[in-house]
XYZ file of C-alpha atoms in Angstrom:
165
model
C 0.000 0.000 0.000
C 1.124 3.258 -1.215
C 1.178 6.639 0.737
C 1.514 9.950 -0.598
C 4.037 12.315 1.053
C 1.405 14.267 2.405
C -0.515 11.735 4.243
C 2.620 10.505 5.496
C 2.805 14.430 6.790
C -0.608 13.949 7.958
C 0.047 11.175 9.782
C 3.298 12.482 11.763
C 2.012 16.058 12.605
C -1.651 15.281 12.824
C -1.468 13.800 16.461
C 0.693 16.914 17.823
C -1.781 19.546 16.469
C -4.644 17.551 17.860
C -2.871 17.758 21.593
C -3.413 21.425 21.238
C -7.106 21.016 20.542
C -6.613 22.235 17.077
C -7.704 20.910 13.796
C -5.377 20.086 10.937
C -6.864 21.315 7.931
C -4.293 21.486 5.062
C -1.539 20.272 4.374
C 0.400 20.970 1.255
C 3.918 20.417 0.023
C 4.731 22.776 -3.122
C 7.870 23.502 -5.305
C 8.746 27.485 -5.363
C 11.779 27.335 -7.747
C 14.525 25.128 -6.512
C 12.947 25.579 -2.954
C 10.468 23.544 -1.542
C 7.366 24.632 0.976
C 5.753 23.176 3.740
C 2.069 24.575 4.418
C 0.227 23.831 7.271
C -3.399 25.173 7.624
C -5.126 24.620 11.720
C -7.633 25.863 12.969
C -10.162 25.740 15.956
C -13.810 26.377 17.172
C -12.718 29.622 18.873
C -10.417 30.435 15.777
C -6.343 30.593 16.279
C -4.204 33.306 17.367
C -0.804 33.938 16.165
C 0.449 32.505 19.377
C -0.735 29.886 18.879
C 0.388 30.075 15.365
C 3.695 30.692 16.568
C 4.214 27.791 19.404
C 2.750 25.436 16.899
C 5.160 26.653 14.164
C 7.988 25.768 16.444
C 6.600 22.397 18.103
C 5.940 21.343 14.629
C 9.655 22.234 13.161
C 11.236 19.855 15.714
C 8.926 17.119 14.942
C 9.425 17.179 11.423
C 12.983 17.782 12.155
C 13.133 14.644 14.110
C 11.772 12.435 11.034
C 12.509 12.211 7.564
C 9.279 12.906 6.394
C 10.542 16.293 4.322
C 13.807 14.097 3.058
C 17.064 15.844 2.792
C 16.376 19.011 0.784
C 15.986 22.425 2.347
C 12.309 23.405 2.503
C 10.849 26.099 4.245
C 7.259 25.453 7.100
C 4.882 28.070 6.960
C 1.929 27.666 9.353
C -1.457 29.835 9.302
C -5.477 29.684 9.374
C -8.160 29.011 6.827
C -8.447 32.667 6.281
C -11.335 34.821 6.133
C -13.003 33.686 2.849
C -12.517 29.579 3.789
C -14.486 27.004 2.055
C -16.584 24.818 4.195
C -15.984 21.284 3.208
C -16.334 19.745 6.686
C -19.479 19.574 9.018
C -17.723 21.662 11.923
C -16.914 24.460 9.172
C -20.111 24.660 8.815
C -20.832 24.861 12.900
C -17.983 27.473 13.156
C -19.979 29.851 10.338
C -22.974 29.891 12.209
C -23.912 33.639 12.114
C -21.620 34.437 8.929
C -22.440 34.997 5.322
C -21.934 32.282 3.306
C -22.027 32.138 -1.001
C -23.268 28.355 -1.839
C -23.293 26.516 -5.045
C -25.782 24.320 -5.588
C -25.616 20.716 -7.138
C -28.465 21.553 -9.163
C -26.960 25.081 -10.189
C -26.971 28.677 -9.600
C -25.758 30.020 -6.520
C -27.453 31.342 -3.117
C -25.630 33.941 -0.586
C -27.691 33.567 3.223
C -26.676 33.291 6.252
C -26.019 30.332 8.342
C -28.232 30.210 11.531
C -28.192 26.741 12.219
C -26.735 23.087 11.277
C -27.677 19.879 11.961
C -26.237 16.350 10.573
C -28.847 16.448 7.310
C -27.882 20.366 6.285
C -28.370 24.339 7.463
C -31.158 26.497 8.170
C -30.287 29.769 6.344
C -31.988 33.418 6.378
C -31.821 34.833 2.475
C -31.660 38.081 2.973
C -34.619 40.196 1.415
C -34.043 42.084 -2.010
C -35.239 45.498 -2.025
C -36.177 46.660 1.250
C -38.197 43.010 1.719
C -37.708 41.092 4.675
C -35.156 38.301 5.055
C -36.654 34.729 4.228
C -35.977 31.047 5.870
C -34.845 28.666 3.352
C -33.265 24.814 4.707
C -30.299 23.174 2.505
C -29.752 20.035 2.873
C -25.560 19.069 2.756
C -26.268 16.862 -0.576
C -27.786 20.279 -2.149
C -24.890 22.048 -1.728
C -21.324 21.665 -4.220
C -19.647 24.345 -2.914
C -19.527 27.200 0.068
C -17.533 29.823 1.131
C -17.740 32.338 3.561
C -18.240 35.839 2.448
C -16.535 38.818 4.008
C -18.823 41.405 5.265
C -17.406 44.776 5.888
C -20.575 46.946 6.927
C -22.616 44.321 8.848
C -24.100 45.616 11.725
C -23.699 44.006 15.594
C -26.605 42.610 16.640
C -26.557 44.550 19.570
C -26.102 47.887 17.895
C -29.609 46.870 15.738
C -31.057 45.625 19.139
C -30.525 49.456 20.391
């Protein structure tokens, strides 16, 4: 049975990020001219900080320093978080955007942007907002409806407390 590099990667880093009570999201070895790098996506429920970022980073660097998993070439780690625009492929990506904007693509096509207000194990219960000064509607997705999603930034979104006021 064959194993690609980065499961092997997976596999060796995996149970360290895990002890943190973070999630290993990405892994991804790429060639940047003669130079090789080492990304590393993780993430949590509450997010990551960069010092977290930065303790993992190092924790990380000796473990793959103890294997051979990278071989003998020089490569360079860089360690980070899904960003603000992530797709959700997993069923806690979709817990975590629970509140947030999200842009789906749908199996059957065309696209929907709502936002998440709750998930279960069968799909989300989404509010589409209203067009045109109408109100905001309920619509339910089930996960087998959906090909794609990714979280939209929003920039002027108000605090629900600040509409609550």
């Amino acid at each position: 049975m064959s194993t690609t590099q980065s499961e092997r990667l997976r596999e060796l880093l995996e149970p360290l990020v895990s002890s943190k009570e973070l999630d290993l999201e990405e892994i991804e070895v790429a060639s940047v001219g003669r130079k090789r790098v080492l990304r590393v996506v993780i993430d949590s429920d509450d997010g990551v900080d960069l010092d977290q970022i930065a303790e993992i980073s190092r924790e990380l660097s000796e473990k793959l320093d103890e294997s051979d998993a990278m071989g003998d070439g020089e490569y360079t780690l860089e360690v980070g978080s899904p960003g603000a625009e992530r797709p959700l492929t997993e069923h806690r990506h979709y817990l975590r955007a629970v509140g947030r904007l999200v842009k789906f693509q749908l199996t059957e096509g065309g696209e929907l942007i709502a936002r998440i207000l709750e998930v279960d194990d069968e799909g989300v219960d989404l509010e589409v907002p209203g067009v045109k000064g109408r109100k905001p509607t309920a619509r339910r997705l089930a996960f087998d409806e959906i090909a794609k999603a990714r979280v939209e930034v929003e920039f002027n979104r108000k605090d629900k407390k600040e509409e609550e006021a």
